[in-house]
Short mmCIF file of C-alpha atoms in Angstrom, two decimals:
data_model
loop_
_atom_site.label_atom_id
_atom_site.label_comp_id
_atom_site.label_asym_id
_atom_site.label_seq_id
_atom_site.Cartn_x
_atom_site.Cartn_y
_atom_site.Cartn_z
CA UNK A 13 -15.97 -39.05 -30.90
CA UNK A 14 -14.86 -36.51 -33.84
CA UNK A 15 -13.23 -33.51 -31.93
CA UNK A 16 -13.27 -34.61 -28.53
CA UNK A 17 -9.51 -34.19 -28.74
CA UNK A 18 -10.18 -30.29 -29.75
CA UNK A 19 -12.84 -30.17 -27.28
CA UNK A 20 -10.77 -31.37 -24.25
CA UNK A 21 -7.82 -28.88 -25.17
CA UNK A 22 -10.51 -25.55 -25.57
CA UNK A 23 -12.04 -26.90 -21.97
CA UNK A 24 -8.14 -27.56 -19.89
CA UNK A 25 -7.48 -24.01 -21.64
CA UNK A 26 -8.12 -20.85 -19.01
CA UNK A 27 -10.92 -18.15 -19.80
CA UNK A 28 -8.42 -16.06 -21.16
CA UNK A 29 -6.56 -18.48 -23.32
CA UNK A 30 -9.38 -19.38 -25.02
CA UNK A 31 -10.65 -15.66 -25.60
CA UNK A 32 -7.05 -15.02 -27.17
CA UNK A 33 -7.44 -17.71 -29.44
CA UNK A 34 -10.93 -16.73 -30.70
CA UNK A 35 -9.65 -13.34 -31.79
CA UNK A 36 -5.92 -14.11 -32.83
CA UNK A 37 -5.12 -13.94 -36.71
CA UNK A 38 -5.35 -17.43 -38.34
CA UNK A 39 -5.51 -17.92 -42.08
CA UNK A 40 -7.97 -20.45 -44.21
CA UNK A 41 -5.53 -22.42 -45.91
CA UNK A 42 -8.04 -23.48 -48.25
CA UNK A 43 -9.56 -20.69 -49.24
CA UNK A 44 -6.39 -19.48 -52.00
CA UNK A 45 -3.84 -21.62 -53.28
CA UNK A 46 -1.62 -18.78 -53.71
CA UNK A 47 0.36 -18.87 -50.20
CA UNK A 48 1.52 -15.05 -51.03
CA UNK A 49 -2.67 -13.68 -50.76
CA UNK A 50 -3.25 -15.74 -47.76
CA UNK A 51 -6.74 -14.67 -46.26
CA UNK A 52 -7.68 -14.57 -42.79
CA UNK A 53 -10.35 -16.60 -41.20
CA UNK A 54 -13.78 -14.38 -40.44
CA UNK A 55 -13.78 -13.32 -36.36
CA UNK A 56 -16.76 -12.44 -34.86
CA UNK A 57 -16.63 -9.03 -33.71
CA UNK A 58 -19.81 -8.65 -32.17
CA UNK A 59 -19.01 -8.81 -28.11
CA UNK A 60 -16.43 -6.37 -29.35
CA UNK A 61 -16.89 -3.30 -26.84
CA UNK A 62 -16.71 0.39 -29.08
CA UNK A 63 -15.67 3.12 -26.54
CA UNK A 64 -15.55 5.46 -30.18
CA UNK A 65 -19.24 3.87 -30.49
CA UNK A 66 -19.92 4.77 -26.85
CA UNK A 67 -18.75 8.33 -27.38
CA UNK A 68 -21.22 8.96 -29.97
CA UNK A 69 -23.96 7.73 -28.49
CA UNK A 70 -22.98 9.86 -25.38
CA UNK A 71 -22.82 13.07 -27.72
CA UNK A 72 -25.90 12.55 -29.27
CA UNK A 73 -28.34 11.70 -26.64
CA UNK A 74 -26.28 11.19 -23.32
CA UNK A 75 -27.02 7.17 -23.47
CA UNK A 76 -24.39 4.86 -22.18
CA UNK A 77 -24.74 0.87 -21.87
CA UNK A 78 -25.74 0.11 -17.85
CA UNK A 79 -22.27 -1.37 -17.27
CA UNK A 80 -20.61 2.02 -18.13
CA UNK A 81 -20.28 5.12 -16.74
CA UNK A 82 -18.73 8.64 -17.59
CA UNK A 83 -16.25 10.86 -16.17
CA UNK A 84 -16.83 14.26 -16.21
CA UNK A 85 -13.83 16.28 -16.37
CA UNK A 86 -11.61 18.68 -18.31
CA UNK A 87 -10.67 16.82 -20.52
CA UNK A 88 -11.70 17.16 -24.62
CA UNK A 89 -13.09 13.63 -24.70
CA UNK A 90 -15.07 12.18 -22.22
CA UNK A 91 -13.42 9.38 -20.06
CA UNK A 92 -15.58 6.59 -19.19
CA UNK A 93 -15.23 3.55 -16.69
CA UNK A 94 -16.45 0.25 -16.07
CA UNK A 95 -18.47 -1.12 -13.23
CA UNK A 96 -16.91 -4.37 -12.66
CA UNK A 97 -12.88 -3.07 -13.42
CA UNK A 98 -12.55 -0.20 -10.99
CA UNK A 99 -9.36 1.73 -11.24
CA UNK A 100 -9.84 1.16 -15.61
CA UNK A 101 -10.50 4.27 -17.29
CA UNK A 102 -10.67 4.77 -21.37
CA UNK A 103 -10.12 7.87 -23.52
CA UNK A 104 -11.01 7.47 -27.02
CA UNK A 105 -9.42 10.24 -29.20
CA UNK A 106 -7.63 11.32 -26.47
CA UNK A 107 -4.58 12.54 -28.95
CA UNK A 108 -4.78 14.92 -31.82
CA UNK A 109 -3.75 13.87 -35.11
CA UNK A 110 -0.69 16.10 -34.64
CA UNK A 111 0.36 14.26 -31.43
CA UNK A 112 -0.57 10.71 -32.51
CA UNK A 113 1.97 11.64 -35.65
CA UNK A 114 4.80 13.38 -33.68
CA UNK A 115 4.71 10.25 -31.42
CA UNK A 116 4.86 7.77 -34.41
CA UNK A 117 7.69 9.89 -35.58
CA UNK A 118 9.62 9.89 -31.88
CA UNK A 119 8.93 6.31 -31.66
CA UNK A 120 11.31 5.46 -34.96
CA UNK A 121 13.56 7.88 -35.23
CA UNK A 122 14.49 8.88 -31.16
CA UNK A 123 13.07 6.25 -28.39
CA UNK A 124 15.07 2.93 -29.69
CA UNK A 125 18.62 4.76 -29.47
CA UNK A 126 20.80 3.95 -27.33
CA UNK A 127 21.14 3.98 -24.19
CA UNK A 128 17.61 2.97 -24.38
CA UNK A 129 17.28 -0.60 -24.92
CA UNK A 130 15.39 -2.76 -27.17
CA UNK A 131 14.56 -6.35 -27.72
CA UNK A 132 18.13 -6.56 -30.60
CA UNK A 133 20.24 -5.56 -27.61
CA UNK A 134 20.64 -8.87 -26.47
CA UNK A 135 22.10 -10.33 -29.44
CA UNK A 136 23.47 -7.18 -30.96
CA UNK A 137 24.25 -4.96 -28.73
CA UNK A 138 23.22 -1.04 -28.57
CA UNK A 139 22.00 -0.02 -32.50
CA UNK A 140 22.51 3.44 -33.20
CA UNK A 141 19.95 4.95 -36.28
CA UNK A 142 17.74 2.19 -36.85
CA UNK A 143 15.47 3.60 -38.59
CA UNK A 144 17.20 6.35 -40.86
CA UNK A 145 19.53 2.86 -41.72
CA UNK A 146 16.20 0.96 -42.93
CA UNK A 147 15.30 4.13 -44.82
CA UNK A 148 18.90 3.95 -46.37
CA UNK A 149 18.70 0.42 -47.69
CA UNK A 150 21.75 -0.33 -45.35
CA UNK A 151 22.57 -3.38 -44.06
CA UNK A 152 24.43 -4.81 -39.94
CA UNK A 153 27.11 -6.38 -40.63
CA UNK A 154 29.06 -8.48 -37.72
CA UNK A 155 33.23 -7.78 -37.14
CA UNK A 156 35.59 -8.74 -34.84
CA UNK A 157 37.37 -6.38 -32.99
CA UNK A 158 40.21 -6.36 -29.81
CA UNK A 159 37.93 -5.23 -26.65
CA UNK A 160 40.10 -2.23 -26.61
CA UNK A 161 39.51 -1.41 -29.80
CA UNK A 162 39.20 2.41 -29.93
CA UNK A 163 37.63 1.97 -33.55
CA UNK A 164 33.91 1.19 -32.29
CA UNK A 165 31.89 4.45 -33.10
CA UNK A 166 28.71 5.35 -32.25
CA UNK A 167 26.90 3.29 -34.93
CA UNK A 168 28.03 0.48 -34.49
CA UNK A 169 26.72 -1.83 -31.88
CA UNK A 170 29.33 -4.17 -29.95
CA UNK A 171 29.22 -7.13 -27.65
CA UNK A 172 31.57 -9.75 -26.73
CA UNK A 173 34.53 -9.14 -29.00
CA UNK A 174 32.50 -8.26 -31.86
CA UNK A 175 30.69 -5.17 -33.42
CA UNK A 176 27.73 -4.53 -35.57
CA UNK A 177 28.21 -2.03 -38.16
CA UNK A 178 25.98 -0.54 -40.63
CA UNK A 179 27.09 -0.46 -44.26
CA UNK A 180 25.77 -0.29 -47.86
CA UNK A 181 24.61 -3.16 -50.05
CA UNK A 182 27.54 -2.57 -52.05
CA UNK A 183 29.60 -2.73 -49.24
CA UNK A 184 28.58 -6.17 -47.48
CA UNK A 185 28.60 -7.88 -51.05
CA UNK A 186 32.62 -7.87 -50.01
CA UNK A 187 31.92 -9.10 -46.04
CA UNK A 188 32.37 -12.55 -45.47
CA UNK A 189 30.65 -12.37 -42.01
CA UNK A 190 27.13 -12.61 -40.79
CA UNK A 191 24.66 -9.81 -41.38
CA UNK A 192 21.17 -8.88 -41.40
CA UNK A 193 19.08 -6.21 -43.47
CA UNK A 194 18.34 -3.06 -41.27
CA UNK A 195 14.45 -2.85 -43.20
CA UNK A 196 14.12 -6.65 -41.22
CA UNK A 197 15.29 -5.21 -37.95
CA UNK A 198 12.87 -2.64 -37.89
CA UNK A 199 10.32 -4.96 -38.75
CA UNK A 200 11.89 -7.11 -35.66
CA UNK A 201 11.53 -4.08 -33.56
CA UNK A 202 9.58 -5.67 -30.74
CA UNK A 203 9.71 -3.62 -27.72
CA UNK A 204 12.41 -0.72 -26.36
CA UNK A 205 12.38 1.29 -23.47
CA UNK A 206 12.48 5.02 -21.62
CA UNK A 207 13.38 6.38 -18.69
CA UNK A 208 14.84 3.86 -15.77
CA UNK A 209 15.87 0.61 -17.03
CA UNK A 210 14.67 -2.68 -15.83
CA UNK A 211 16.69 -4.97 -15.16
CA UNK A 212 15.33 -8.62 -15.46
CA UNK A 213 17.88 -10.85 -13.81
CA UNK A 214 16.84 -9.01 -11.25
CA UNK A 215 12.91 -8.61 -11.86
CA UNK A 216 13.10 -5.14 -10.50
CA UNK A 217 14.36 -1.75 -11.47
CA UNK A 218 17.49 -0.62 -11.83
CA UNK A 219 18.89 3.20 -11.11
CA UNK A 220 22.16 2.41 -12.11
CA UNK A 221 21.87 1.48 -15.71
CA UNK A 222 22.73 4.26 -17.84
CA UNK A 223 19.33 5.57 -19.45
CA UNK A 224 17.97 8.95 -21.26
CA UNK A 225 15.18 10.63 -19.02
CA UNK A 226 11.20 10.50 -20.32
CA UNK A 227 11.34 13.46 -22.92
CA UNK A 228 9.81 16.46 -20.98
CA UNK A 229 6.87 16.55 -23.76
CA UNK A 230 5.62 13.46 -23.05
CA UNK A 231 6.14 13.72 -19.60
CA UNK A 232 4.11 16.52 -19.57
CA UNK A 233 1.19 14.67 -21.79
CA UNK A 234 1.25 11.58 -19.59
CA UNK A 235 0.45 13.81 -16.22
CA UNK A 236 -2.36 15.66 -17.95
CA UNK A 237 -3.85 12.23 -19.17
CA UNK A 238 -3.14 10.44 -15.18
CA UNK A 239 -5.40 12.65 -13.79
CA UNK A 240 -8.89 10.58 -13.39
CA UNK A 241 -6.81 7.85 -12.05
CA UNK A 242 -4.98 10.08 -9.52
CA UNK A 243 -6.25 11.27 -6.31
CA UNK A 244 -6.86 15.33 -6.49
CA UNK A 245 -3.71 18.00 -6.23
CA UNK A 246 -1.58 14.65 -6.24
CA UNK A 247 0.65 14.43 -9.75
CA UNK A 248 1.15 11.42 -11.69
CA UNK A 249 5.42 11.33 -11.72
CA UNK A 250 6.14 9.17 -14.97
CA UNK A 251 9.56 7.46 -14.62
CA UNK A 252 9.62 4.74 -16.79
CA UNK A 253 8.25 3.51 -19.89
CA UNK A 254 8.37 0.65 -22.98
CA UNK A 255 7.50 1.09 -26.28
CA UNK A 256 5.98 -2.01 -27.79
CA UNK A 257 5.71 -2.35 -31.74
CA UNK A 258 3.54 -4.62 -33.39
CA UNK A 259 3.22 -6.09 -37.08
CA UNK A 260 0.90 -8.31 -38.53
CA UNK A 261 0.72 -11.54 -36.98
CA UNK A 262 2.09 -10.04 -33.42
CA UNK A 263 0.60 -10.08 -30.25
CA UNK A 264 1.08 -9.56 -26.46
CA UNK A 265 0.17 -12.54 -24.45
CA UNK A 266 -2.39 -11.95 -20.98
CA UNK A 267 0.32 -10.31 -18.71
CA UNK A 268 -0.04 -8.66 -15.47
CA UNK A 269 2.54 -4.85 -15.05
CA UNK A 270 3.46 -5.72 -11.37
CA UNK A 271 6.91 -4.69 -11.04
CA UNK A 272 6.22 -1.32 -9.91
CA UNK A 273 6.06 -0.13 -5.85
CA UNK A 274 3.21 1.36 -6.05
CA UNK A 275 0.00 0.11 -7.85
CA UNK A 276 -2.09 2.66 -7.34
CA UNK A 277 -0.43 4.73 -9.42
CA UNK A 278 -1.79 4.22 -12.85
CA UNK A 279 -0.36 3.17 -16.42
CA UNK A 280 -0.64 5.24 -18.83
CA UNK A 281 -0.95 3.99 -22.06
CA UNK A 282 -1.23 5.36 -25.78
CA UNK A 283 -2.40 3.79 -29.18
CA UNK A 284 -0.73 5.08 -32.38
CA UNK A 285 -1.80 3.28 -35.46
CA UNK A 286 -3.64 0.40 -36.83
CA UNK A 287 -6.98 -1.12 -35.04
CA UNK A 288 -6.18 -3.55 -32.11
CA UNK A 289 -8.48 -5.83 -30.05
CA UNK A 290 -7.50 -5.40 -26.35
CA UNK A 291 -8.61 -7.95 -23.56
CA UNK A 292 -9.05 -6.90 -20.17
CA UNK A 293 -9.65 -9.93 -17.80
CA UNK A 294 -9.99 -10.37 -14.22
CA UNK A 295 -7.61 -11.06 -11.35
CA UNK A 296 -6.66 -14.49 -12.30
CA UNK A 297 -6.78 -16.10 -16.19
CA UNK A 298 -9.59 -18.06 -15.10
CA UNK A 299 -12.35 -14.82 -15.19
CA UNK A 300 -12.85 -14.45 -18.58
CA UNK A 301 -11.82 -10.84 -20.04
CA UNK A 302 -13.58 -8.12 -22.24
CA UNK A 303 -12.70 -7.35 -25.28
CA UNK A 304 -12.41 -3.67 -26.56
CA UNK A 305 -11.01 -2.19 -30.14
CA UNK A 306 -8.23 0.15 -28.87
CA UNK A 307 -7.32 2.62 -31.93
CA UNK A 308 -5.36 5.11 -33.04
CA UNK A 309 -5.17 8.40 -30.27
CA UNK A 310 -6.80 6.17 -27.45
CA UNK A 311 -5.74 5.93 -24.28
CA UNK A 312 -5.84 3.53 -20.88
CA UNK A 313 -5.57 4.38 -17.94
CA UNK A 314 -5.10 1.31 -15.28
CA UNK A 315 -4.78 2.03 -11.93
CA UNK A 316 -5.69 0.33 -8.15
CA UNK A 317 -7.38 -2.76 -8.68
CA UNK A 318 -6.99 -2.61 -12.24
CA UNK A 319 -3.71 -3.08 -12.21
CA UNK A 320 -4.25 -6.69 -10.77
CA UNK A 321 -6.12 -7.62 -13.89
CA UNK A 322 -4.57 -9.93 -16.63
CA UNK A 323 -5.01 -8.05 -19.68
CA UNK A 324 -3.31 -8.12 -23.77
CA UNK A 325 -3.14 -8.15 -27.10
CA UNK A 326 -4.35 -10.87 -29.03
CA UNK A 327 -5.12 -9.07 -32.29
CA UNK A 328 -4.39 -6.08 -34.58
CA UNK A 329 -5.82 -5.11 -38.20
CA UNK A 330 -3.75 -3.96 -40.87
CA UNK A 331 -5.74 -4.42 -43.89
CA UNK A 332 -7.86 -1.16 -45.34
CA UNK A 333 -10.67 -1.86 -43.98
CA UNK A 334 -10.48 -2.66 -40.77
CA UNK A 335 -7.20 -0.28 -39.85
CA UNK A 336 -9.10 2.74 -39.51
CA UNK A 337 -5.62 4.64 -40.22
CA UNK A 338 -7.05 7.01 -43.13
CA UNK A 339 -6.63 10.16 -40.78
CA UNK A 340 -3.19 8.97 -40.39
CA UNK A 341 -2.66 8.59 -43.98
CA UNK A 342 -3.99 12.41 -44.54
CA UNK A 343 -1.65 13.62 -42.11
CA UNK A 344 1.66 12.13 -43.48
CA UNK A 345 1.23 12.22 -46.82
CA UNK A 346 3.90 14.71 -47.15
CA UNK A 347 7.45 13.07 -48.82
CA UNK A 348 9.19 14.05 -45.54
CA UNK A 349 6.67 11.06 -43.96
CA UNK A 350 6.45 8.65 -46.19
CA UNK A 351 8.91 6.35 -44.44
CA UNK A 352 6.71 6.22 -41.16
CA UNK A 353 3.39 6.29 -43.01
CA UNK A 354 4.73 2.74 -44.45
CA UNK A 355 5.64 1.62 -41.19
CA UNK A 356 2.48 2.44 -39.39
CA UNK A 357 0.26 1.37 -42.39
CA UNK A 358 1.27 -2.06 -41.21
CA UNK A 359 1.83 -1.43 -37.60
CA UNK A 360 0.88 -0.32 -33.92
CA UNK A 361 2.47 1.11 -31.47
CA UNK A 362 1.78 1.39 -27.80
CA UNK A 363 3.54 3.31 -25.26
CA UNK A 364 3.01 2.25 -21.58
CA UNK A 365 4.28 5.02 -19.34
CA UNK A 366 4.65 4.17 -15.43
CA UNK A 367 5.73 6.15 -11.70
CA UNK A 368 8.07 3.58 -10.51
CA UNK A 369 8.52 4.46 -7.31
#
């Protein structure tokens, strides 16, 4: 009778559940007393599928696994498919190390401001230099102000009667108020967005919300990386995207992107920093989903039926070995980086960029 409680939870638990749970971080509490070097359980790896693995094998002597195929096309890398996902395609090292840094940099310092929003809008409104604030040591304090106030400037955040300001250590010491670190809000950095808003009261988007347009650069990178998922002479028209930012611990539960008109126009999507385990499942959380290593420079493309597959997040590695950042490292080693290259030594970051309408 020992662990037929356990047992009846894994079986009431979908296909996908239960793969999220086999590769999310958990710690063995009883392998170090010391709470501060706690180490994580072993995973097994080995149903893992390598795309970079793939790509080598393809180089070498043109062998793929029976279940995948290749793309020939234009592009630097080769793009490969799956049998059983149509409308999935995957880039590895799609980005150069130049691109994969200038995006980690834009990502920081340039998507979260306002008007685009991010997941501390809804408690403290718009936050203007995030991450130059973190870099600072400075810290959001809360005020009160009249609603007419014409005092609120453009760093300081403001919602119902109140405002968020950024000040020195030295200066909230003589704050009575409520305030937060900006090095923990940037670690709180969860998710913020480009392009048109969405609006979720409404589950749809919303032109009227004030928003900054796609930068044309990325824009431009997005169309050129559409094109095995988009018919021929038709262009991939990105309109909207989210930025999602992971630490250690984080993941992004099996979701489906299904707010969009059109689903045969594809996601784009782009990996920037540490190793992550993504799961692509079927069209309900019942099929039970691959598992790939998604890292640094990749790229996704889902499109057409693919975009009616359950798919997320369950996993990323930050420790050395496992990372596979040390390009990264090389590259912003400079003092000028050294801010994001302690960021992203710990994190990933994913940017999903859609055609809305």
């Amino acid at each position: 009778m020992y662990g037929s409680e356990s047992n009846r939870e894994d079986s009431e638990r979908t296909a996908f559940r239960r793969a999220e749970k086999n590769y999310k971080l958990y710690y063995d509490t009883n392998a170090c007393k010391n709470k501060k070097k706690k180490k994580p359980k072993p995973v097994d790896l080995t149903e893992v599928l390598d795309f970079r693995s793939f790509l080598e094998c393809h180089d070498r002597n043109g062998e793929l696994p029976p279940f995948v195929n290749v793309v020939h096309d234009k592009f630097s890398s080769p793009v490969f498919s799956l049998q059983n996902r149509p409308g999935f395609y995957f880039i590895p090292g799609a980005l150069s190390i130049e691109k994969q840094c200038g995006l980690i940099r834009e990502s920081l310092t340039d998507f979260p401001q306002p008007p685009n929003r991010t997941n501390h809008n809804a408690i403290y409104g718009p936050i203007h230099n995030l991450f130059d604030a973190s870099k600072e040591g400075k810290v959001l304090v809360e005020e009160y102000y009249p609603v007419s106030s014409p005092e609120i400037g453009p760093d300081c955040g403001h919602q119902d009667g109140k405002r968020w300001k950024f000040v020195t250590e030295k200066e909230e010491i003589s704050r009575k108020g409520k305030s937060v670190s900006a090095s923990a809000l940037l670690r709180k950095l969860r998710w913020s967005t480009l392009g048109l808003q969405f609006n979720w009261s409404r589950r749809n988007y919303d032109v009227s919300l004030q928003h900054n347009k796609i930068p044309e650069a990325l824009c431009d990178l997005a169309k050129e990386l559409a094109k095995p998922a988009m018919p021929v002479g038709v262009d991939f028209q990105p309109e909207a995207a989210i930025v999602n930012y992971f630490g250690l611990g984080d993941t992004l539960g099996g979701h489906l992107d299904d707010m969009e008109a059109d689903w045969s126009k594809p996601i784009v999507s782009l990996s920037l920093g540490c190793k992550g385990i993504f799961l692509l499942g079927g069209k309900t959380r019942e099929d039970p989903p691959l598992a790939m290593f998604l890292r640094s420079g990749d790229v996704v493309l889902m499109a057409g039926e693919a975009r009616e597959c359950f798919h997320g997040v369950p996993r990323i590695f930050t420790d050395e070995e496992n990372a596979e950042i040390d390009h990264l490292e090389a590259q912003l080693s400079h003092e000028d980086d050294l801010c994001f290259l302690k960021y992203i030594q710990t994190s990933r970051i994913n940017i999903n960029i859609r055609q809305v309408f």
